[in-house]
Short mmCIF file of C-alpha atoms in Angstrom, two decimals:
data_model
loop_
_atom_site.label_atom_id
_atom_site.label_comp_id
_atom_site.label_asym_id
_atom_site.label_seq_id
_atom_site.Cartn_x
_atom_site.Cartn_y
_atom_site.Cartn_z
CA UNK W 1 34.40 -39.94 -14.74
CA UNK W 2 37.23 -37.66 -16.31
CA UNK W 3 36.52 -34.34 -15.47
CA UNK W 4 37.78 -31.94 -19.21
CA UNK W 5 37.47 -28.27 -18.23
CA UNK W 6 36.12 -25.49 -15.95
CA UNK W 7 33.68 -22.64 -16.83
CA UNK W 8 32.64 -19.75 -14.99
CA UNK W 9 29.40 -18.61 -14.71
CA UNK W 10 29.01 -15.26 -13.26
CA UNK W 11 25.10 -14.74 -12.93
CA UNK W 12 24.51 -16.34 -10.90
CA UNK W 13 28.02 -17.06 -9.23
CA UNK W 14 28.73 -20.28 -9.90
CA UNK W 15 31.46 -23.00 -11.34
CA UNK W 16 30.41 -25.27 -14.34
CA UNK W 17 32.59 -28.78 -14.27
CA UNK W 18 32.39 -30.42 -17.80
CA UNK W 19 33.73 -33.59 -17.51
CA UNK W 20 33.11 -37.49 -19.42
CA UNK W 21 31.31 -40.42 -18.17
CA UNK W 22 30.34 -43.09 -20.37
CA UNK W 23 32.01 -41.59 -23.57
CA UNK W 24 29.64 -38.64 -23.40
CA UNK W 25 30.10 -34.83 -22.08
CA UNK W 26 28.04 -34.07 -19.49
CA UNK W 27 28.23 -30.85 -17.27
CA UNK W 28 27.51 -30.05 -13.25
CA UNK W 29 27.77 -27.12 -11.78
CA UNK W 30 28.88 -25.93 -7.99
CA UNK W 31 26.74 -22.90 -6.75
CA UNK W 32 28.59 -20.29 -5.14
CA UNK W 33 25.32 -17.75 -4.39
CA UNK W 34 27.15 -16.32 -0.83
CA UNK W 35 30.43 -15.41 -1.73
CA UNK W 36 32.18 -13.25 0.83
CA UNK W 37 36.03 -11.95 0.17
CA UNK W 38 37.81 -13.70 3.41
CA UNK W 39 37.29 -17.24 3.00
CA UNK W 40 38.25 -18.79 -0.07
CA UNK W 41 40.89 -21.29 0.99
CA UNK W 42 38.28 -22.18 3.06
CA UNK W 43 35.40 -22.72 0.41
CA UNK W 44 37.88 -24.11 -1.89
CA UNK W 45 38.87 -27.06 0.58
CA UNK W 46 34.81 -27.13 0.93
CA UNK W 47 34.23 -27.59 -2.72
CA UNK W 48 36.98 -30.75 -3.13
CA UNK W 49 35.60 -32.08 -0.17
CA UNK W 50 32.04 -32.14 -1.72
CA UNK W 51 32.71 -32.95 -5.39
CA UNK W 52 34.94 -35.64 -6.49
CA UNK W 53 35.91 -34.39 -10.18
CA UNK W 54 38.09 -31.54 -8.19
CA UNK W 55 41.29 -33.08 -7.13
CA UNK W 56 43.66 -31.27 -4.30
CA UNK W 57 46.00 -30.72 -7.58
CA UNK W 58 43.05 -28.79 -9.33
CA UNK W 59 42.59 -26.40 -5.88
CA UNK W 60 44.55 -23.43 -7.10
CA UNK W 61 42.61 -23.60 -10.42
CA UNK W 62 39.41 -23.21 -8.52
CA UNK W 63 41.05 -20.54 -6.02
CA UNK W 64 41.84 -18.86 -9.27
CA UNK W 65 38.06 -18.94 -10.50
CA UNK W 66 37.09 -18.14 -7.20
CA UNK W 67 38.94 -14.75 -6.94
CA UNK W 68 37.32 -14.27 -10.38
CA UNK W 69 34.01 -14.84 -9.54
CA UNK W 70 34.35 -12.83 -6.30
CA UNK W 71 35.83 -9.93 -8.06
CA UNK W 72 32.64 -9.72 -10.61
CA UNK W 73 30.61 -10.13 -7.91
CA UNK W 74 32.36 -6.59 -6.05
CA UNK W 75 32.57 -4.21 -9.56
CA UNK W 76 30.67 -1.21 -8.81
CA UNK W 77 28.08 -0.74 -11.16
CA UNK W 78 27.98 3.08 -12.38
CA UNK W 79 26.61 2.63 -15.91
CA UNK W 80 24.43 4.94 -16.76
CA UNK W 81 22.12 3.54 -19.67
CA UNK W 82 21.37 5.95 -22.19
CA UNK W 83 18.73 5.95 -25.41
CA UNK W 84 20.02 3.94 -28.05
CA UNK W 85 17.40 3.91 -30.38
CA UNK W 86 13.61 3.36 -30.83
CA UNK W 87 11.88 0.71 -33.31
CA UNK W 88 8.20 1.33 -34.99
CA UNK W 89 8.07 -2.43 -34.28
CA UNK W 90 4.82 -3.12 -34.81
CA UNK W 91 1.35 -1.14 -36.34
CA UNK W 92 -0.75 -2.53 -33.68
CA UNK W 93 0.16 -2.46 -30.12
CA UNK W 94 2.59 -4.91 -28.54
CA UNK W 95 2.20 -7.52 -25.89
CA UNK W 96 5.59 -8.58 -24.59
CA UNK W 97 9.17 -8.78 -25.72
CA UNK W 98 11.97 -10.83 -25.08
CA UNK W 99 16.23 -11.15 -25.32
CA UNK W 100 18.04 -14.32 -25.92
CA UNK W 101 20.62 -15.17 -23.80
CA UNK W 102 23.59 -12.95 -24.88
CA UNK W 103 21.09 -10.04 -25.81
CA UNK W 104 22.33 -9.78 -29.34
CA UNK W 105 18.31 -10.52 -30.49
CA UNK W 106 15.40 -10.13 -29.28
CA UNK W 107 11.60 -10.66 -30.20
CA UNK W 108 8.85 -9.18 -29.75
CA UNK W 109 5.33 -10.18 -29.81
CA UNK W 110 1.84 -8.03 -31.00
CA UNK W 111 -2.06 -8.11 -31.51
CA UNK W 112 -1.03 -7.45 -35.05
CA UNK W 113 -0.70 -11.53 -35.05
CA UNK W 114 2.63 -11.65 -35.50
CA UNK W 115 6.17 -12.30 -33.47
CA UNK W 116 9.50 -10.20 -34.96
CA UNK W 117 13.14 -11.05 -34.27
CA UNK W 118 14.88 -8.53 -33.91
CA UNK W 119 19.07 -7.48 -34.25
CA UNK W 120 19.72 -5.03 -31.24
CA UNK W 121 22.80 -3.55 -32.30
CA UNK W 122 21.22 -2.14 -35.45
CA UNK W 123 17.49 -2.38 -34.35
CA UNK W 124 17.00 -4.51 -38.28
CA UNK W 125 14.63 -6.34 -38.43
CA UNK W 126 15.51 -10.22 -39.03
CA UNK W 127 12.43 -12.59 -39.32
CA UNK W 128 8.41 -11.63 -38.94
CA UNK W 129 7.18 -14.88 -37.71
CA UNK W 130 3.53 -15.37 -39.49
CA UNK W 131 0.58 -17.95 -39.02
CA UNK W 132 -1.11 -17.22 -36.04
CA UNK W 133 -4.45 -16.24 -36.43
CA UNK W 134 -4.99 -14.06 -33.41
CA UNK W 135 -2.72 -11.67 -30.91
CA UNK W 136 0.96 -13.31 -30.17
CA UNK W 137 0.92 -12.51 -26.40
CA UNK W 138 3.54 -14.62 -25.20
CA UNK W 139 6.68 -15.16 -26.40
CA UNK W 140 10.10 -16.96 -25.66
CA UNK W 141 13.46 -18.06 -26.78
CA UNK W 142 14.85 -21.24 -25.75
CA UNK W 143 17.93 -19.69 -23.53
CA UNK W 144 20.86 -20.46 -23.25
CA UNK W 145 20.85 -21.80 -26.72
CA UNK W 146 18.78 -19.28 -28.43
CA UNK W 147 18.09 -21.24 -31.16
CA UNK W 148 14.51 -21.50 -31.11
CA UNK W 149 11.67 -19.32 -30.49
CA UNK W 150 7.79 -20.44 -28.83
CA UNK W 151 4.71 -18.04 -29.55
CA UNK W 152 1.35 -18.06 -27.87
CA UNK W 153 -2.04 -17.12 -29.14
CA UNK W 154 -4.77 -16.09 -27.93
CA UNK W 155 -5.95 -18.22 -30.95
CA UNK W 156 -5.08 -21.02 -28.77
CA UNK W 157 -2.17 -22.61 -30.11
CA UNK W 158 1.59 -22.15 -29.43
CA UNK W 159 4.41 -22.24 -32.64
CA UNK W 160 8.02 -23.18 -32.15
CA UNK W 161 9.78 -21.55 -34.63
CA UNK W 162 13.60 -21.82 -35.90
CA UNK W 163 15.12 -18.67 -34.41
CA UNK W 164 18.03 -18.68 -37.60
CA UNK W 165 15.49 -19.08 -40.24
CA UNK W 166 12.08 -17.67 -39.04
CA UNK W 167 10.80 -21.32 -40.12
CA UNK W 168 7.48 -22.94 -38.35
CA UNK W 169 8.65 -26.48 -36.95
CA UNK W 170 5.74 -27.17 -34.97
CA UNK W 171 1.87 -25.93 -34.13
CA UNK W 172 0.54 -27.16 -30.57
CA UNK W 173 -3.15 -27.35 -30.58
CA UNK W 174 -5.37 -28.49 -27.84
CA UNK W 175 -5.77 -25.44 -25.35
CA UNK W 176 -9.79 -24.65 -25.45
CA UNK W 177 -8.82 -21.07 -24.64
CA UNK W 178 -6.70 -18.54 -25.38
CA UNK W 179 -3.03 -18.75 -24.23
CA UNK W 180 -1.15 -16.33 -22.07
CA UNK W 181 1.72 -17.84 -20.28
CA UNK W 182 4.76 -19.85 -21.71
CA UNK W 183 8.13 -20.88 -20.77
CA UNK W 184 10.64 -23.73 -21.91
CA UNK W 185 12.44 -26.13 -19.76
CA UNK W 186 16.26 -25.41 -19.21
CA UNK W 187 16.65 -28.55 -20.98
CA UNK W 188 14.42 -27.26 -24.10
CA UNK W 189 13.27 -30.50 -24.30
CA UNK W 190 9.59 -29.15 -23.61
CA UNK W 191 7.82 -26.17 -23.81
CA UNK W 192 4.90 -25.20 -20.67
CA UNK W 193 2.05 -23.36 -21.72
CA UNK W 194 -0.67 -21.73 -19.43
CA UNK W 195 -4.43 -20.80 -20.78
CA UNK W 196 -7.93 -19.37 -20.01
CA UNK W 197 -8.90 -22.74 -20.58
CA UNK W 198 -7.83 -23.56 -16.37
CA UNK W 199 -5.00 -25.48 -17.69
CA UNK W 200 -1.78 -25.64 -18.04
CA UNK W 201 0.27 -28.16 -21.07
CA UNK W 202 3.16 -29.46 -21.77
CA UNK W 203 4.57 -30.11 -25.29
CA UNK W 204 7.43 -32.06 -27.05
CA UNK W 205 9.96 -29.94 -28.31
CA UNK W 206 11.44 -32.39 -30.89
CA UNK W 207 8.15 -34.30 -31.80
CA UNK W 208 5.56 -31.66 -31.38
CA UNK W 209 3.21 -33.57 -29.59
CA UNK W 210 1.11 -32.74 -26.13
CA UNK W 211 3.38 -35.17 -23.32
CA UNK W 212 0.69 -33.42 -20.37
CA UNK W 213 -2.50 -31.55 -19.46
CA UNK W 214 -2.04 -29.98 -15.92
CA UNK W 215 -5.31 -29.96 -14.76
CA UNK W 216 -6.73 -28.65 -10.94
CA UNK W 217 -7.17 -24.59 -11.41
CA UNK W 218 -10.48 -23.61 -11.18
CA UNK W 219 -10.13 -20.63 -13.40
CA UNK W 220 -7.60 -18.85 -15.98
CA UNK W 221 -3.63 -19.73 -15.33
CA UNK W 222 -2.11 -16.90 -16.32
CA UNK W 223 1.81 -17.52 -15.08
CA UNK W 224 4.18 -20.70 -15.12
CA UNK W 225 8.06 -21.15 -14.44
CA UNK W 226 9.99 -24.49 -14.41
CA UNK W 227 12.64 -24.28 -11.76
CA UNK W 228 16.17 -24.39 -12.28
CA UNK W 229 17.14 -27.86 -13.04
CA UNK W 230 13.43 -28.40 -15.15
CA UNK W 231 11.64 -31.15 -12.85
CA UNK W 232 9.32 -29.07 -11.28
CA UNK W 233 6.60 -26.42 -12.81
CA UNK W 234 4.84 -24.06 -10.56
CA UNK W 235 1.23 -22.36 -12.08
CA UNK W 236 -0.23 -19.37 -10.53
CA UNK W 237 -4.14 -18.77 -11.45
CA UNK W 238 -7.35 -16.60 -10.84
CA UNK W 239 -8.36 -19.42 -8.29
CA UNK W 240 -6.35 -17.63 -5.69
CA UNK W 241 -4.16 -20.74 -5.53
CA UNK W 242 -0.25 -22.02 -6.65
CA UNK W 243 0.43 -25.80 -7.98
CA UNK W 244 3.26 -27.41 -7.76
CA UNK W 245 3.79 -29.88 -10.93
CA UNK W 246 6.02 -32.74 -11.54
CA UNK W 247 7.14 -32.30 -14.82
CA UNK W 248 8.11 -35.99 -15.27
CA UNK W 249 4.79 -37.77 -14.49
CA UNK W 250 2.33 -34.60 -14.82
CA UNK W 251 1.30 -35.26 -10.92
CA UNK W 252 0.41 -32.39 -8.65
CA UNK W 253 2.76 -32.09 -5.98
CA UNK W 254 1.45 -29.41 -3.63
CA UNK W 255 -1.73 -27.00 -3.65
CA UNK W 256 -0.32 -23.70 -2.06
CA UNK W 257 -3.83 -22.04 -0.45
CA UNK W 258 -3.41 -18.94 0.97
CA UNK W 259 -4.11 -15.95 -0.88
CA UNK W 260 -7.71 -13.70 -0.55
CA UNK W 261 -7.10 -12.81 -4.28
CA UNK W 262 -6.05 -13.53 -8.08
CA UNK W 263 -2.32 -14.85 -8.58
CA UNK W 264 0.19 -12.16 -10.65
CA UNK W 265 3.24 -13.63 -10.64
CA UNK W 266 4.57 -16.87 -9.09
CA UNK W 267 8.46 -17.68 -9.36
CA UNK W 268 11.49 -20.21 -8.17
CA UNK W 269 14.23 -19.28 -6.57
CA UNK W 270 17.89 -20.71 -8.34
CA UNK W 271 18.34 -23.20 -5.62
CA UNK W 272 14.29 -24.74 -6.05
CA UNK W 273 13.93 -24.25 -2.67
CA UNK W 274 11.41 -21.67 -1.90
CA UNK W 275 8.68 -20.46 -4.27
CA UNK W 276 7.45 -16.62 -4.29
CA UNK W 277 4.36 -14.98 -5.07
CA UNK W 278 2.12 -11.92 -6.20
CA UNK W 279 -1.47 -11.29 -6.05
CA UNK W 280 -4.37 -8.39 -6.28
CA UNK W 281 -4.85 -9.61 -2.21
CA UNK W 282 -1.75 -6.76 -1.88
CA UNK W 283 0.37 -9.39 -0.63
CA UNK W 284 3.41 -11.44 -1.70
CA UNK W 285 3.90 -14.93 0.17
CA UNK W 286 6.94 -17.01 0.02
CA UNK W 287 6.23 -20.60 0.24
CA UNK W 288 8.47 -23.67 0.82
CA UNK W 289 8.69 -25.73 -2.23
CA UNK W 290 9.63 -29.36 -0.39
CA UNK W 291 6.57 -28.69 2.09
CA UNK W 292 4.30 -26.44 0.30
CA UNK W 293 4.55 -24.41 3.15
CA UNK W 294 3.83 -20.83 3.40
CA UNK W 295 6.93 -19.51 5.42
CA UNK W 296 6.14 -15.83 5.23
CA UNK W 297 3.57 -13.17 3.70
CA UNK W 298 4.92 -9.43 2.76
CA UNK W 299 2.77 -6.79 3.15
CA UNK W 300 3.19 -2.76 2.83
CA UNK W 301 1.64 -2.42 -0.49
CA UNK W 302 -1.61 -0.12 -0.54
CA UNK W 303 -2.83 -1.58 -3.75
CA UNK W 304 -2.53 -5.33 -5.53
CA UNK W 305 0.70 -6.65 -6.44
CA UNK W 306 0.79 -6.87 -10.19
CA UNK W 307 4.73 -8.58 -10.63
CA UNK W 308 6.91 -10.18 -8.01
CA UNK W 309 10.78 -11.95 -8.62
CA UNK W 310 14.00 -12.74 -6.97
CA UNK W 311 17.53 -12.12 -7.75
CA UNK W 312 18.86 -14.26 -9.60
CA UNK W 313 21.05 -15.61 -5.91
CA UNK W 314 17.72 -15.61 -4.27
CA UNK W 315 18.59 -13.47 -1.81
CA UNK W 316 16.40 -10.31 -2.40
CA UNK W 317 12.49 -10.44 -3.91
CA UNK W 318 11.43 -7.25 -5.43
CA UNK W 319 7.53 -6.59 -5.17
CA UNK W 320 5.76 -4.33 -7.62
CA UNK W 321 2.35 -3.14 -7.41
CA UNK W 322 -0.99 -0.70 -8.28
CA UNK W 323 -0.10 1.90 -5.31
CA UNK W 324 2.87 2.65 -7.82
CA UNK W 325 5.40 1.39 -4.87
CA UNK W 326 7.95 -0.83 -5.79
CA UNK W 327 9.54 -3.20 -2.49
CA UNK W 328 12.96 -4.57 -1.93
CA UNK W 329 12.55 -7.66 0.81
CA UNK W 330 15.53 -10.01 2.14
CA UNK W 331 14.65 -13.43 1.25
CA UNK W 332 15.87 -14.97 4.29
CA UNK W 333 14.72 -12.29 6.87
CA UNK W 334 11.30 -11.15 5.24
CA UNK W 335 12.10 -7.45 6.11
CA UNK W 336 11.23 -4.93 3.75
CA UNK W 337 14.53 -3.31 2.67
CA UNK W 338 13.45 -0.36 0.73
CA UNK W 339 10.84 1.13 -0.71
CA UNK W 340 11.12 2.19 -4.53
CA UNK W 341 8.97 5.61 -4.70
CA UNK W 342 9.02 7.73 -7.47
CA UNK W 343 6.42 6.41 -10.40
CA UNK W 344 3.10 8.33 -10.82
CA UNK W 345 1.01 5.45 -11.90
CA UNK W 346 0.57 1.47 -11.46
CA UNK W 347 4.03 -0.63 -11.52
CA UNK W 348 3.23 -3.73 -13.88
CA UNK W 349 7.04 -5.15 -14.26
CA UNK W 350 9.95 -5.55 -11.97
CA UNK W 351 13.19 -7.13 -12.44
CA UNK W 352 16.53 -7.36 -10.72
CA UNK W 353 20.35 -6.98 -12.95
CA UNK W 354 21.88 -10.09 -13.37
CA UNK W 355 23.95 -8.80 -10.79
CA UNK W 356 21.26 -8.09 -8.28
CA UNK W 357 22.41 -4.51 -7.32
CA UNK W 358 20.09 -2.58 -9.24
CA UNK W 359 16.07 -2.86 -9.81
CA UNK W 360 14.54 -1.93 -13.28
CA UNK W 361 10.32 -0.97 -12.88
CA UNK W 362 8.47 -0.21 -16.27
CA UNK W 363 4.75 2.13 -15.07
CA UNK W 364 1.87 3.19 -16.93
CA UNK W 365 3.54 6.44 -15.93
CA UNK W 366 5.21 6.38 -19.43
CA UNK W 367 8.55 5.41 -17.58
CA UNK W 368 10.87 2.59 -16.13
CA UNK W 369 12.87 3.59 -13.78
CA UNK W 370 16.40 2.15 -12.71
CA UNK W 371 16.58 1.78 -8.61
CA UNK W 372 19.64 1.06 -6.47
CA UNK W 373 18.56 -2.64 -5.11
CA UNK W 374 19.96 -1.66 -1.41
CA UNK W 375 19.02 1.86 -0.44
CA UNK W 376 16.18 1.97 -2.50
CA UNK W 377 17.33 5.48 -4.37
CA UNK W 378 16.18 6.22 -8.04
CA UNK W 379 19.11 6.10 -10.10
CA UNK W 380 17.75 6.91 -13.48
CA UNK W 381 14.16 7.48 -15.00
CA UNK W 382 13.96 6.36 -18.54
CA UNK W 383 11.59 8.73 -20.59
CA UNK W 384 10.31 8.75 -24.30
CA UNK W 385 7.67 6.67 -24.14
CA UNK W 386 4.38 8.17 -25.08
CA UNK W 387 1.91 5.84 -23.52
CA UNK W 388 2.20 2.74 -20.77
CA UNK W 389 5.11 1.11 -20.47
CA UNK W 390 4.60 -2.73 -19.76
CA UNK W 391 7.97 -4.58 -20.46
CA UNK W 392 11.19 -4.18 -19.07
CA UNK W 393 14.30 -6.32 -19.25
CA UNK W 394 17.61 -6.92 -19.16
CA UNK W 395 19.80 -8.82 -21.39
CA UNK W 396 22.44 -11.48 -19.85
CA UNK W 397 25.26 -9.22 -18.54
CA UNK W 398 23.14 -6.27 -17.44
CA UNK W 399 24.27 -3.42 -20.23
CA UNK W 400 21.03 -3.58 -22.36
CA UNK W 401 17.82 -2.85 -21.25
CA UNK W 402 14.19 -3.13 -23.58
CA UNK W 403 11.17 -1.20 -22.76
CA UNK W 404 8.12 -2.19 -24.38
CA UNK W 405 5.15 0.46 -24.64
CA UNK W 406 1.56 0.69 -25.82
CA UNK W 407 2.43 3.30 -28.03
CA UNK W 408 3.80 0.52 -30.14
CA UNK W 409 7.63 1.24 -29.84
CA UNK W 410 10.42 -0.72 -27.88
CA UNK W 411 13.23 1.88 -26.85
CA UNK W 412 16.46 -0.16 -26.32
CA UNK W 413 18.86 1.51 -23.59
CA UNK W 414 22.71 1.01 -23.75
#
């Protein structure tokens, strides 16, 4: 093994060794999710002792990186985002939208029955992706690479589309309902798609066939996500329950039974270890991924939770929910670090900044509203909106921010 070059990667904080084995390039990378300022000789010396590509003559390089990484990591964050501009995107109302990784596109899907790509610096339209016969409700690109682009119907099939030419490579059929979840591996080798039908499928990227029915829910599965490295698929349904998938053989790996109520949201955190999730019971859990474990349950909310995530370190989960309350909890304590008060109506998104110091909420107030992640103070309320908003999100290094709104238009935020 030959190790060629370092990169950073500063969301989350980590190093990226590319280096040659066999005659081919392959890449590892060294998370660094708890960086503190006073000890980076000594997590230097801890990263050479741990990986062998990093030599003792390669230890100021990484210092270097370190400092880098630590200094991103410690940049106050004072932007204030202000209206860029707002796009008539579609006539009838949207369902979700979506950046690719560097946020210079974006898609958005509709129940006018089609999916359109989008150019966010000058809000021009680039490809309207046609053929489904029914509402687009969820929608993806294949991040990082960004090259490709999966739709789901609610007349049951998912597309994978070219995301350069707007051109149909695929069309998945076999769902017996309508779908409403999707997400591809990190690998974007396959592509995971949840359904009314009680299942959940996964397809073939390159060949376009079905490689496995995920089948065990009782009722609708209406939220998936691979973890971080792709070889495990968590499925949160109406059943009141959480599987755990392997994505290599298909094989149920734990049942996670627990919750009085329908599943929101269900998420991994970077490191795989620990699983979170949302439901109408007005709770969050956090469950154990090796174990299947429930290892805590966070409660406060009046009403159900209708979106729950981490940071992208895993440190923090922010809760969102009906009693138009927002919740900031620490991961690894389960206390409730702030509450995010403010919205007049139900909070149906939450996310974190790439950064994880600030919290973006999108309400059927006609808002989203930017939060400081720590103290729990309103920073910014985004207005315009004429009706519900029901996306929010922000693009790779945190500057851009989408809102997506029944009243048809997507307001994009510098």
């Amino acid at each position: 093994m030959k190790l060629k070059r370092f990169l950073l990667r500063y969301y989350p904080p980590g190093i990226i060794l590319e280096y040659e084995k066999g005659g081919f390039l392959r890449t590892k990378s060294i998370d660094l999710l708890d960086l503190t300022p006073e000890c980076v000789n000594e997590l230097v010396e801890e990263i050479r002792q741990s990986e062998p590509l990093v030599t003792k003559a390669q230890a100021d390089q990484v210092k270097q990186l370190v400092i880098r990484l630590q200094k991103k990591q410690t940049q106050q964050d004072h932007h204030r985002f202000c209206f860029s501009k707002e796009l008539k995107a579609h006539i009838l109302p949207l369902t979700n939208v979506a950046f690719d990784k560097s946020g210079s596109r974006f898609i958005t899907g509709s129940y006018d029955r089609t999916c359109r790509v989008w150019d966010t610096a000058s809000g021009t339209e680039l490809h309207v992706l046609e053929g489904h016969r029914n509402v687009v409700y969820a929608i993806a690109f294949n991040n990082p690479y960004g090259d490709k682009i999966a739709t789901g119907s609610f007349d049951k099939t998912c597309k994978l589309w070219c995301a350069e030419t707007g051109k149909c490579f695929h069309t998945y059929r076999g769902h017996m309902g309508e779908i409403v979840c999707l997400a591809f591996n990190p690998q974007s080798t396959l592509v995971a798609t949840s359904s009314m039908d009680t299942t959940a499928k996964l397809w073939d990227v390159e060949s376009g066939e079905e490689v496995a029915t995920l089948t065990g829910h009782t009722a609708e599965v209406l939220s998936l996500c691979f973890n971080t490295v792709g070889s495990q698929l968590v499925t949160g349904s109406f059943d009141h329950t959480v599987t755990i998938w392997d994505v290599a053989s298909g094989r149920r790996v734990h049942t996670l039974i627990g919750h009085m109520g329908e599943i929101s949201n269900t998420q991994f955190n970077w490191d795989c270890s620990l699983i979170v999730t949302g439901s109408m019971d007005k709770t969050c859990k956090v469950w154990e991924t090796v174990s299947g474990k429930c290892v805590a349950t966070l409660t406060g909310h009046k009403e159900e939770v209708l979106d729950v995530c981490f940071d992208l370190s895993g440190q923090l989960i922010a809760t969102a929910s009906a009693d138009g309350t927002a919740r900031v909890f620490s991961t690894a304590t389960h206390q409730c670090l702030a509450t995010l008060e403010g919205h007049d109506g139900d909070i149906s998104k939450i996310c974190f900044s790439p950064q994880g110091t600030r919290v973006l909420t999108a309400s059927s107030d006609k808002t989203a509203r930017l939060w400081d992640a720590h103290s729990g103070v309103c920073l910014q309320v985004l207005e315009g909106h004429t009706d519900e908003i029901f996306s929010c999100v922000f693009n790779y290094e945190g500057d851009t921010i989408i809102t997506g709104s029944k009243d048809n238009t997507c307001r994009i935020w510098y």
